[in-house]
mmCIF file of C-alpha atoms and ligand atoms in Angstrom:
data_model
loop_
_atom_site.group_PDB
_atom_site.id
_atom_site.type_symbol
_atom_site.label_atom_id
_atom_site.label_comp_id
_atom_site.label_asym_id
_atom_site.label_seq_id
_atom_site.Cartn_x
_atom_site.Cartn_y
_atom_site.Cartn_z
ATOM 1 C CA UNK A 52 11.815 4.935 20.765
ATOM 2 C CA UNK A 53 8.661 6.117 18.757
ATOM 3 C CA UNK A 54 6.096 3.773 18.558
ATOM 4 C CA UNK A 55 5.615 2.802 14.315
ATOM 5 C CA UNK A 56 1.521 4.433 13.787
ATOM 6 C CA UNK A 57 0.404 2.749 11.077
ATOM 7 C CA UNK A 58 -0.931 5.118 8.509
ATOM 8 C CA UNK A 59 -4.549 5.373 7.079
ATOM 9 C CA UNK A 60 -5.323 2.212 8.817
ATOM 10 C CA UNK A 61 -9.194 1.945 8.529
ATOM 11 C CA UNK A 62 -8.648 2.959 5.344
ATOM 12 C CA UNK A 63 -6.585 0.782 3.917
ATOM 13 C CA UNK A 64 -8.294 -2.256 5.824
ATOM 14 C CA UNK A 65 -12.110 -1.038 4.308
ATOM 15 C CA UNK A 66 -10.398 -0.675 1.007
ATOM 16 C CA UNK A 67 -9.266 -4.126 1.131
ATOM 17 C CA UNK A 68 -13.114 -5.259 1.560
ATOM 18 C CA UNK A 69 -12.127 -8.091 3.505
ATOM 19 C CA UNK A 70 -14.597 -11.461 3.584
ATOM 20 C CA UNK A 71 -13.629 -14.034 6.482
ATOM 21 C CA UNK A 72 -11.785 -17.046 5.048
ATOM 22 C CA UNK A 73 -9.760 -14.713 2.956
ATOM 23 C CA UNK A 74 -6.154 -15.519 2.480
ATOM 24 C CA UNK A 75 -3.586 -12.470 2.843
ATOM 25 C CA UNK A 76 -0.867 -10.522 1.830
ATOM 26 C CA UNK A 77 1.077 -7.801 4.089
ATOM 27 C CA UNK A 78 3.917 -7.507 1.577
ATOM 28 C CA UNK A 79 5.574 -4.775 4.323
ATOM 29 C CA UNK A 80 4.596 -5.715 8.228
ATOM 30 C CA UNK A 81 6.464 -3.961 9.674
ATOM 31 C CA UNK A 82 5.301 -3.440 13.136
ATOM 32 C CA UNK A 83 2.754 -5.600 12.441
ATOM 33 C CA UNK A 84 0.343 -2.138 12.456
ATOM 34 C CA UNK A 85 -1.988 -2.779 9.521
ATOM 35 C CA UNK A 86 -1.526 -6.970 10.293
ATOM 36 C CA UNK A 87 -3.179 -6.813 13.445
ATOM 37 C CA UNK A 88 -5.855 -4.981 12.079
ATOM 38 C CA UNK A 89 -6.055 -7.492 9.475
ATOM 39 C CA UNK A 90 -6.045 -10.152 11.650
ATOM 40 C CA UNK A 91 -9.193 -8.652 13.798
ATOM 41 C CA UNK A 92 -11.029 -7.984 11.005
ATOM 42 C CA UNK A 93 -11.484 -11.752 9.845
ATOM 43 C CA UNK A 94 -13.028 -14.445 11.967
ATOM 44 C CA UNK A 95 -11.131 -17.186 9.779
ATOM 45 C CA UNK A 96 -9.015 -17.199 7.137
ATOM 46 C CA UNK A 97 -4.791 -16.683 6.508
ATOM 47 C CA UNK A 98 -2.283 -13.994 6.534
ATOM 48 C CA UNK A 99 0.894 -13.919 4.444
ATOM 49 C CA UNK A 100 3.093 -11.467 5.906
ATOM 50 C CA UNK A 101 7.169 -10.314 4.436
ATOM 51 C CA UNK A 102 9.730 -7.605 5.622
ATOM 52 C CA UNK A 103 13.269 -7.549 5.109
ATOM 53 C CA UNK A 104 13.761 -6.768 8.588
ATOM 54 C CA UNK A 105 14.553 -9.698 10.908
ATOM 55 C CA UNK A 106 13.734 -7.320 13.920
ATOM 56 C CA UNK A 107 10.383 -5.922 12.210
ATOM 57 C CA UNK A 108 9.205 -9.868 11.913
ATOM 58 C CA UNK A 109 10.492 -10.557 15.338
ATOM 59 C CA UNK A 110 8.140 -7.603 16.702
ATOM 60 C CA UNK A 111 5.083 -8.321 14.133
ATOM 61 C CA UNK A 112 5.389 -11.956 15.695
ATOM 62 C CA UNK A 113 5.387 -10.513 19.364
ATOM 63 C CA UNK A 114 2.617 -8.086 18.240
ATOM 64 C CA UNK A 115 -0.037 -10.495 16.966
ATOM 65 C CA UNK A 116 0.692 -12.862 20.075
ATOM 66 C CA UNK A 117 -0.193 -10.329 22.515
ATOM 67 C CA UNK A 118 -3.087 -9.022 20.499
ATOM 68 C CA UNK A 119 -4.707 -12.911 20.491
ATOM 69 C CA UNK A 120 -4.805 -12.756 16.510
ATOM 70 C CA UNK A 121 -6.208 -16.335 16.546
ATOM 71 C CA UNK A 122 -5.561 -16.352 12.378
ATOM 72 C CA UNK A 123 -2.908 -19.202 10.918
ATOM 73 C CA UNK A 124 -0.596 -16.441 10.014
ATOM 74 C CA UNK A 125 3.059 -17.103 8.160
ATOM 75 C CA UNK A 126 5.713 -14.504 8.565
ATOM 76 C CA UNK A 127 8.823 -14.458 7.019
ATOM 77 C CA UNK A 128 12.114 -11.943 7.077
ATOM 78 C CA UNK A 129 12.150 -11.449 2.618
ATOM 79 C CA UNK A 130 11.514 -9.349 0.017
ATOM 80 C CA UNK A 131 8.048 -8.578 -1.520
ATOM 81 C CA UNK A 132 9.740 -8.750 -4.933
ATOM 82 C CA UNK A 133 9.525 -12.811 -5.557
ATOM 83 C CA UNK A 134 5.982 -13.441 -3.475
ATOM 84 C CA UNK A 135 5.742 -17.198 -5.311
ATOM 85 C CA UNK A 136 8.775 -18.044 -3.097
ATOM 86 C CA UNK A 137 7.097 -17.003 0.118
ATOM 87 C CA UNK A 138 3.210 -18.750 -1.391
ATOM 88 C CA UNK A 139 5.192 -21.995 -1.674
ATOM 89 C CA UNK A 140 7.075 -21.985 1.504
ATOM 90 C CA UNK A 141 3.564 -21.116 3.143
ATOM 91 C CA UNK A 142 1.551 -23.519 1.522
ATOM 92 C CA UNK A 143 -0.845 -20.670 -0.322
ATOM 93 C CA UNK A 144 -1.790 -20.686 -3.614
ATOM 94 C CA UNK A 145 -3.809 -17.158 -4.230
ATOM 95 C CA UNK A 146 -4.498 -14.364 -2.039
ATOM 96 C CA UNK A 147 -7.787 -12.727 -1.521
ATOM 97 C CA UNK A 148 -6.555 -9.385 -0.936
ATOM 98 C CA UNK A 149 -3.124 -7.626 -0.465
ATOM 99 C CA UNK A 150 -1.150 -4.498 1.060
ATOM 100 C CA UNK A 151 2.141 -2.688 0.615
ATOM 101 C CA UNK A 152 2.511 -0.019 2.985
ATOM 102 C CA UNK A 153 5.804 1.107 1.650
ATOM 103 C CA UNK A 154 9.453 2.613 2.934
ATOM 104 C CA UNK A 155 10.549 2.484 6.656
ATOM 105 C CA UNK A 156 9.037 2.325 9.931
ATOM 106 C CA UNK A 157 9.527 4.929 12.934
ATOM 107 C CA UNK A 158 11.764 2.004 14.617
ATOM 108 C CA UNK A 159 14.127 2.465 11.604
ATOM 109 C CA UNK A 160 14.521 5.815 10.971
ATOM 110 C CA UNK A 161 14.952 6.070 14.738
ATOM 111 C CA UNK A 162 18.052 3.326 14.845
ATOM 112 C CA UNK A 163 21.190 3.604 14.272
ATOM 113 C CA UNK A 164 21.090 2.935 10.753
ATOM 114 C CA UNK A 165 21.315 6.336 9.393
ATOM 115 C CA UNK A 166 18.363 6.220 7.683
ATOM 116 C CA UNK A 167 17.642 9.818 9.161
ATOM 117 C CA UNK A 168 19.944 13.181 8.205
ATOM 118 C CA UNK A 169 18.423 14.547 12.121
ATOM 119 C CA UNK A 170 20.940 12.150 14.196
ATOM 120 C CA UNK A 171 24.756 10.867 13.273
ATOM 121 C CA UNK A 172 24.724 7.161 12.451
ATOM 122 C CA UNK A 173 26.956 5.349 10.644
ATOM 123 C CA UNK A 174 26.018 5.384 6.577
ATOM 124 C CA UNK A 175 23.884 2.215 6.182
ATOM 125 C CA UNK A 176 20.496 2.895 5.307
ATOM 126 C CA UNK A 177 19.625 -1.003 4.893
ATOM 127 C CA UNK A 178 16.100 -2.474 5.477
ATOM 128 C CA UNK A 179 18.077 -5.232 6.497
ATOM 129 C CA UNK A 180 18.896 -6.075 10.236
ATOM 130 C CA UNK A 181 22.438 -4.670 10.504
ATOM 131 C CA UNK A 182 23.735 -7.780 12.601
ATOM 132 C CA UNK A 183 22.686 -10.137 9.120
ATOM 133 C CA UNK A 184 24.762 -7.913 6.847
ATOM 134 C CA UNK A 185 27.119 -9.944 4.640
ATOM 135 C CA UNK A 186 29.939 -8.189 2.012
ATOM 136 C CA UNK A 187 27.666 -8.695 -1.084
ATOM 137 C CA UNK A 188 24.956 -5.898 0.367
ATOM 138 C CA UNK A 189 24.731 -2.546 -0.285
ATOM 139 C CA UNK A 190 25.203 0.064 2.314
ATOM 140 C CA UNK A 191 24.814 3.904 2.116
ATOM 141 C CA UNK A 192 28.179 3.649 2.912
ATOM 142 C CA UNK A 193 29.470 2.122 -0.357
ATOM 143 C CA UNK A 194 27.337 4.413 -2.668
ATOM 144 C CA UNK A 195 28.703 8.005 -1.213
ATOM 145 C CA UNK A 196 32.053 6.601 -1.532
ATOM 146 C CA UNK A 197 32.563 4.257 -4.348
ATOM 147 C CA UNK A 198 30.112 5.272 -7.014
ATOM 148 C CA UNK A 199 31.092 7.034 -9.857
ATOM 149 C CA UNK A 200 29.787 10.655 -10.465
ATOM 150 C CA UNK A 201 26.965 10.034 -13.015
ATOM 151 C CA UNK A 202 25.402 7.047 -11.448
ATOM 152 C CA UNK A 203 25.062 9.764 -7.946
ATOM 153 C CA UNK A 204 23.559 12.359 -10.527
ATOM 154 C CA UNK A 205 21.054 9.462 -11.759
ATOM 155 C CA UNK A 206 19.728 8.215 -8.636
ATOM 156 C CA UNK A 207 19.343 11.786 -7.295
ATOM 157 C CA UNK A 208 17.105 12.839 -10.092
ATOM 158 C CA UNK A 209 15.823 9.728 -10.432
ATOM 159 C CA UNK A 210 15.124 8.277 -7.456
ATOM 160 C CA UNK A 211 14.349 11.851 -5.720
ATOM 161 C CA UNK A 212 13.892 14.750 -8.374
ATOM 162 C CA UNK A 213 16.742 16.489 -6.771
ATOM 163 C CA UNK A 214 17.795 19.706 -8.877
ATOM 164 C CA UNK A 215 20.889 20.045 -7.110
ATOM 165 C CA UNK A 216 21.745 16.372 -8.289
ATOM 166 C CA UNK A 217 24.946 17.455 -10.110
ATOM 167 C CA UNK A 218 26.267 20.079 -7.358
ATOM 168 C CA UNK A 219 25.497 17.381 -5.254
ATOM 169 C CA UNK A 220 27.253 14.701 -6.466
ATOM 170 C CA UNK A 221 30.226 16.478 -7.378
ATOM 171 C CA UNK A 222 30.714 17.799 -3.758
ATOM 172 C CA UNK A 223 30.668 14.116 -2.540
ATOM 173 C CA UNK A 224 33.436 13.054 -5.065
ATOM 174 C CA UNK A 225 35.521 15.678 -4.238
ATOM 175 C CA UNK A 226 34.945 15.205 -0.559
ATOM 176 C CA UNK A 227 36.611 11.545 -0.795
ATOM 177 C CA UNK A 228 39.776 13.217 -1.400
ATOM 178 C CA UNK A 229 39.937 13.364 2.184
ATOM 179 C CA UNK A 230 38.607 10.233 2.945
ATOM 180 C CA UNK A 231 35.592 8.281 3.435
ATOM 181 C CA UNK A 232 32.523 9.908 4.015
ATOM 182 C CA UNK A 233 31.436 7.230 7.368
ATOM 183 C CA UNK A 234 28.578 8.994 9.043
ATOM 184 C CA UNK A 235 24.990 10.780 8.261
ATOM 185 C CA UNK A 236 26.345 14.152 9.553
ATOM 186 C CA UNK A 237 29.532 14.029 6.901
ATOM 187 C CA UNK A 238 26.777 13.448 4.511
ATOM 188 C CA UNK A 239 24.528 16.250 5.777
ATOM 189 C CA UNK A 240 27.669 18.804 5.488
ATOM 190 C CA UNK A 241 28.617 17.818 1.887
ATOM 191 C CA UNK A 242 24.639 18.453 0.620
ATOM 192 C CA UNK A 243 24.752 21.352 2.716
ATOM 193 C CA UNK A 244 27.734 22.731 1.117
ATOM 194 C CA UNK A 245 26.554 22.112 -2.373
ATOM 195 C CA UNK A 246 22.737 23.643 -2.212
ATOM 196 C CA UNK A 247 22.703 27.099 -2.423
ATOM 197 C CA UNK A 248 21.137 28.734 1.157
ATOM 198 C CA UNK A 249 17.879 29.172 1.114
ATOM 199 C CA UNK A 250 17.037 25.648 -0.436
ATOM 200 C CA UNK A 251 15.156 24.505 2.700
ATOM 201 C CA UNK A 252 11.869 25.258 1.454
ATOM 202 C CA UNK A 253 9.002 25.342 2.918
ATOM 203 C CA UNK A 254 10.657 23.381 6.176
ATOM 204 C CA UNK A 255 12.042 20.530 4.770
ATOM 205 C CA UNK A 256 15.476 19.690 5.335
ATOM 206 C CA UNK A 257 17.930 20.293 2.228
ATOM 207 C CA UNK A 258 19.014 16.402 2.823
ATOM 208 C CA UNK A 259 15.952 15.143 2.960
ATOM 209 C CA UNK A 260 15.895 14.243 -0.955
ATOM 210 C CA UNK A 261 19.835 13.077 -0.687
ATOM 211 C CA UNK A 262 18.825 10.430 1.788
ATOM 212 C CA UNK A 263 15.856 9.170 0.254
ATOM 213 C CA UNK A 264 17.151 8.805 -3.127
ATOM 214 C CA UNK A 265 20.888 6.935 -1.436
ATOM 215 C CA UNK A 266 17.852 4.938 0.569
ATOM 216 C CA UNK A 267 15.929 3.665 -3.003
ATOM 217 C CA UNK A 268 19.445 2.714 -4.468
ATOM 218 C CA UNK A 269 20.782 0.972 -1.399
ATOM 219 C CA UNK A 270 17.324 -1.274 -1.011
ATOM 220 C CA UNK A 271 17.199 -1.120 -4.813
ATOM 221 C CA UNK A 272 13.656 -0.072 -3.974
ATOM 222 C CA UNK A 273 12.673 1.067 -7.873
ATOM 223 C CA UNK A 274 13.165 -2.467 -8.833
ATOM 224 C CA UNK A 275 11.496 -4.495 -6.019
ATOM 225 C CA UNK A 276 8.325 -2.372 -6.222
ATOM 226 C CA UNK A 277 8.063 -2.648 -10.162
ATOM 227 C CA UNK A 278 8.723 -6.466 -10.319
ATOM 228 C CA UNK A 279 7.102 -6.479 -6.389
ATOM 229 C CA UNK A 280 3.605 -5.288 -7.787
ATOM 230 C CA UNK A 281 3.681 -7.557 -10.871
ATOM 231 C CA UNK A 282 4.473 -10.765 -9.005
ATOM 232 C CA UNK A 283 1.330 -9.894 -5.996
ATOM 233 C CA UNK A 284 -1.022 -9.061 -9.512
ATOM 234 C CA UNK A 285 -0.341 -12.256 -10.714
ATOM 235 C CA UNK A 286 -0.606 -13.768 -7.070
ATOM 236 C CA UNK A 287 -4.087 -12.783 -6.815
ATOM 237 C CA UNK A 288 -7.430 -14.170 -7.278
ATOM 238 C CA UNK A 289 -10.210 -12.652 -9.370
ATOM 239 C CA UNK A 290 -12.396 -10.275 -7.387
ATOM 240 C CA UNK A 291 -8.781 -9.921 -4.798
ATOM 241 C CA UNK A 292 -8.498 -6.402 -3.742
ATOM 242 C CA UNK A 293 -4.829 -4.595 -4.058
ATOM 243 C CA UNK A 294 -3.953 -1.349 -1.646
ATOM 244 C CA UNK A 295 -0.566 0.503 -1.964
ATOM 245 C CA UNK A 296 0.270 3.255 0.302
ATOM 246 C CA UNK A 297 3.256 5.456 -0.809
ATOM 247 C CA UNK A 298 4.860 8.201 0.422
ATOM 248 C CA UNK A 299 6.752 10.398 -2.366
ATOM 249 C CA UNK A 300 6.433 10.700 -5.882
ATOM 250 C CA UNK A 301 9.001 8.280 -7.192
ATOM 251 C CA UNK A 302 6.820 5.405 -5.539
ATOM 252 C CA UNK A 303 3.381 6.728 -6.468
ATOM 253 C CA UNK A 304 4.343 6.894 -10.037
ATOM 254 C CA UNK A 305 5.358 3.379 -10.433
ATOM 255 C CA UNK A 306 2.158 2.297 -8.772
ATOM 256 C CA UNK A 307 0.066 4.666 -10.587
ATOM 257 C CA UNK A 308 1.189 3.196 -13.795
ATOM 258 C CA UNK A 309 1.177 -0.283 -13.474
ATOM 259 C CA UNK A 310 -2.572 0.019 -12.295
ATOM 260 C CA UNK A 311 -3.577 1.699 -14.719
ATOM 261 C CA UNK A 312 -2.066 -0.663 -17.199
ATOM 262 C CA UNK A 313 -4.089 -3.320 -15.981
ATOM 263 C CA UNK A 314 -7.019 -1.405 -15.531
ATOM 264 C CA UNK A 315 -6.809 -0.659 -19.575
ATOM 265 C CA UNK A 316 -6.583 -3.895 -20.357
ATOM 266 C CA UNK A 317 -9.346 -4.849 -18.435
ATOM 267 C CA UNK A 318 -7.633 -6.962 -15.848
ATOM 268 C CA UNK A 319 -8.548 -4.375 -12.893
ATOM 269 C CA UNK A 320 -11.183 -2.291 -11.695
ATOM 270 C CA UNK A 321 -10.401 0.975 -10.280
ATOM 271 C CA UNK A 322 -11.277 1.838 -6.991
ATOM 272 C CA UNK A 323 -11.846 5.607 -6.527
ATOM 273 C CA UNK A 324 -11.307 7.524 -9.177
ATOM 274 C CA UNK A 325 -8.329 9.213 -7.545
ATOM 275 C CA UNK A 326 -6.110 8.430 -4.621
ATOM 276 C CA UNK A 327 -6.808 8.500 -0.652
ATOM 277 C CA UNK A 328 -5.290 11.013 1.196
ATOM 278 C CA UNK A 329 -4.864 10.881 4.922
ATOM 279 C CA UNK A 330 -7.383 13.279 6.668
ATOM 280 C CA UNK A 331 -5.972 16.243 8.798
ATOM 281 C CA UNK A 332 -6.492 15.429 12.299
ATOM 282 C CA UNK A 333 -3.949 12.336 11.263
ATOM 283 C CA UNK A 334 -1.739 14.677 10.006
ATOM 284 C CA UNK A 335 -1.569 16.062 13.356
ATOM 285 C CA UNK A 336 -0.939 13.009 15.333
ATOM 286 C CA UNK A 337 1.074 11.874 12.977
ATOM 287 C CA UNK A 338 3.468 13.964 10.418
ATOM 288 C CA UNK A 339 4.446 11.068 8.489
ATOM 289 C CA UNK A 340 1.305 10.398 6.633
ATOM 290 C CA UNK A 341 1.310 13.993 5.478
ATOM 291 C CA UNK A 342 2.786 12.647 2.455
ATOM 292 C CA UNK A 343 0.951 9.498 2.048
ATOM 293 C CA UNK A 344 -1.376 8.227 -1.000
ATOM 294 C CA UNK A 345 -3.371 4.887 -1.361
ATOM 295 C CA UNK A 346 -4.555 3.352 -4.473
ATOM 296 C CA UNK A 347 -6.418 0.428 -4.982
ATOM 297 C CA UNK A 348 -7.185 -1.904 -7.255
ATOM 298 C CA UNK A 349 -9.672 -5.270 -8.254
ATOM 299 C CA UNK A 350 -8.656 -7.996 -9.842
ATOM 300 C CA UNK A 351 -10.814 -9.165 -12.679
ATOM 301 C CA UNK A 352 -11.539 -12.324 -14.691
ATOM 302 C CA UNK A 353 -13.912 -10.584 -16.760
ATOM 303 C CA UNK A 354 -14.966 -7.164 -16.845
ATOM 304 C CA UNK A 355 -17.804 -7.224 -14.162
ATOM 305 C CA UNK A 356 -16.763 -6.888 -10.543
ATOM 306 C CA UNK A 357 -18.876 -8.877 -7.849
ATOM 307 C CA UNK A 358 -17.420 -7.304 -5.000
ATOM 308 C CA UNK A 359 -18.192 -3.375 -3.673
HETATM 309 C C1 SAM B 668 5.989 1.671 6.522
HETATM 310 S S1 SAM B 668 6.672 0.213 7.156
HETATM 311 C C2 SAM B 668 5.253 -0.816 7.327
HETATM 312 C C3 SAM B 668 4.505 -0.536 8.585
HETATM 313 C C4 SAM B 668 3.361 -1.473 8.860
HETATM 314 N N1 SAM B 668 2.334 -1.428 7.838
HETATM 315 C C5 SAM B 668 2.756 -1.156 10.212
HETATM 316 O O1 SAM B 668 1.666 -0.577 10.248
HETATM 317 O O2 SAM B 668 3.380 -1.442 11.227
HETATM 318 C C6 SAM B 668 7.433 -0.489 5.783
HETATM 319 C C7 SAM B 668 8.163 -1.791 6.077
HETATM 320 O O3 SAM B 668 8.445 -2.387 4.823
HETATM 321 C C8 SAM B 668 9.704 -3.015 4.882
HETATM 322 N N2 SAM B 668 10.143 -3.109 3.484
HETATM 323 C C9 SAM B 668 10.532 -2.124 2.653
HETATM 324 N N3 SAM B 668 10.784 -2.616 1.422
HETATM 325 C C10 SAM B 668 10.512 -3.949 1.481
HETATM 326 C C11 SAM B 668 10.556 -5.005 0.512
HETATM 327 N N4 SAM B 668 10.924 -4.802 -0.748
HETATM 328 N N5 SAM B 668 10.186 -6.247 0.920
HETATM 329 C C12 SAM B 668 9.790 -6.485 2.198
HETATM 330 N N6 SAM B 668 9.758 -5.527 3.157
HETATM 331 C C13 SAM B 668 10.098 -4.272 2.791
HETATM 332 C C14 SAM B 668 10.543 -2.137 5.776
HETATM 333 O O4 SAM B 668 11.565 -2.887 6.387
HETATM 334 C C15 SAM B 668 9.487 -1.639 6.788
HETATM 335 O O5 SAM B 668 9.486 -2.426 7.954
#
């Protein structure tokens, strides 16, 4: 299985502007990528660390063992969305400095959790560890097959920009005349079917926006970022650096706009006028950042920033 490379890792850890004693927050740790780095960054201090997946936490855990991260570090399987839970349960009050590094890691899109249109896997596409699944979560599964019509046009459009939304969606209704729709590849064959040939543009698969939009509603990814982002702001103390590292538009946009709604109120500094963008020879190594953007933010009291 592919290794998870973290992705613009010095530059998200610079951008943090880190000062020893500083208290944490890896909202996503994944494999524990950007929390090592953390971790040898700072002589002292505390990390805060949250992923949904129970196997992600298990590695991160296994991760900063082996690398000696000698930092009082607390890390526990939840959702970003509701930080105050995880400050309590940690015994934090404010963090210093915080980073979402959003979506899925190589480990997931690799599993068998059908988070990827390349290999058949049963429809699930759940952050969460499949084994902890209970009959009141969402799974890929549900959506293709039990939502109505409109609500697939909405989160296709909405959660993807897909233009084929309504061909789409209609194929996968009609396709349930026949039964259930259980793996990636019948899900693959109905988009397929829809698009008109030719839609693979420029290389990219004509699922790719199909599974990434099914993805957002089965995590219910819109909401935790929106709510996610306001609940780390608030968590934060003045002069606390914020980095968020998307990967499509959808994300950026809801990131974009609630900084700069606290930059124009003069709650936040701006850092960088514009958004980071991973340089080419990380491309290279690694295709998945092609996509990325980081934007960062400063928490202010006042309007004067004491920290570069
Ligand atoms: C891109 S990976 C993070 C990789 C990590 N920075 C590293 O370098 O190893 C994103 C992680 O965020 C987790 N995740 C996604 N949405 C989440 C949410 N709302 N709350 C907590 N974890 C989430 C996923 O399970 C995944 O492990």
């Amino acid at each position: 299985m592919t290794r998870h490379k973290p992705v613009m890792l010095r530059e998200a850890v610079s951008k943090l502007a880190l000062s020893s004693g500083d208290c944490v927050f890896d909202g996503t740790v994944g494999s524990a990528g950007h929390t090592r780095a953390i971790c040898a960054r700072l002589d002292f201090g505390r990390i805060v660390g949250t992923d949904k997946d129970r196997q992600a936490i298990q590695e991160a855990r296994k991760t900063l063992e082996k690398s000696q991260c000698s930092l009082n570090y607390c890390l526990r399987i939840a959702n970003f969305q509701g930080v105050e839970t995880i400050m309590k349960a940690c015994g934090v009050e404010k963090f210093q400095a915080a980073l979402l590094d959003l979506g899925f890691r190589s480990e997931q899109l690799e599993s068998e959790r059908g988070f990827s249109f390349q290999h058949e896997a049963p429809l699930l596409m759940t952050y969460k560890d499949p084994d902890t699944l209970t009959k009141h979560d969402v799974t890929a599964r549900d959506v293709v097959n039990t939502w109505d019509k409109q609500t697939l046009v909405d989160i296709l459009s909405g959660y993807a920009d897909e233009t084929h939304a309504q061909e789409i969606a209609k194929e996968i209704v009609s396709r349930r005349q026949s039964g259930w729709l259980e793996t990636t590849t019948d899900l693959v064959e109905a988009v397929k079917t829809a698009v008109p040939s030719g839609y693979a543009r420029g290389g990219r698969h004509p699922a790719t926006k199909t599974f990434q939009a099914i993805r957002m509603a089965v995590n219910d990814e819109v909401r935790s970022l929106t709510y996610g982002l306001k609940d780390i702001f608030t968590a934060l103390s003045a002069t606390a650096r914020f980095v968020v590292i998307s990967f499509h538009s959808v994300e950026d946009r809801i990131v974009k706009r609630a900084f700069s709604q606290w930059v124009e109120a003069g709650k936040a500094l701006s850092i960088g006028n514009q958004p980071i963008t991973p340089q080419q020879p990380e491309i290279d190594t690694n295709p998945r950042a092609r996509s990325a953007k980081l934007r960062c933010i400063e928490k202010v009291q006042n309007s004067t920033s004491n920290r570069n």
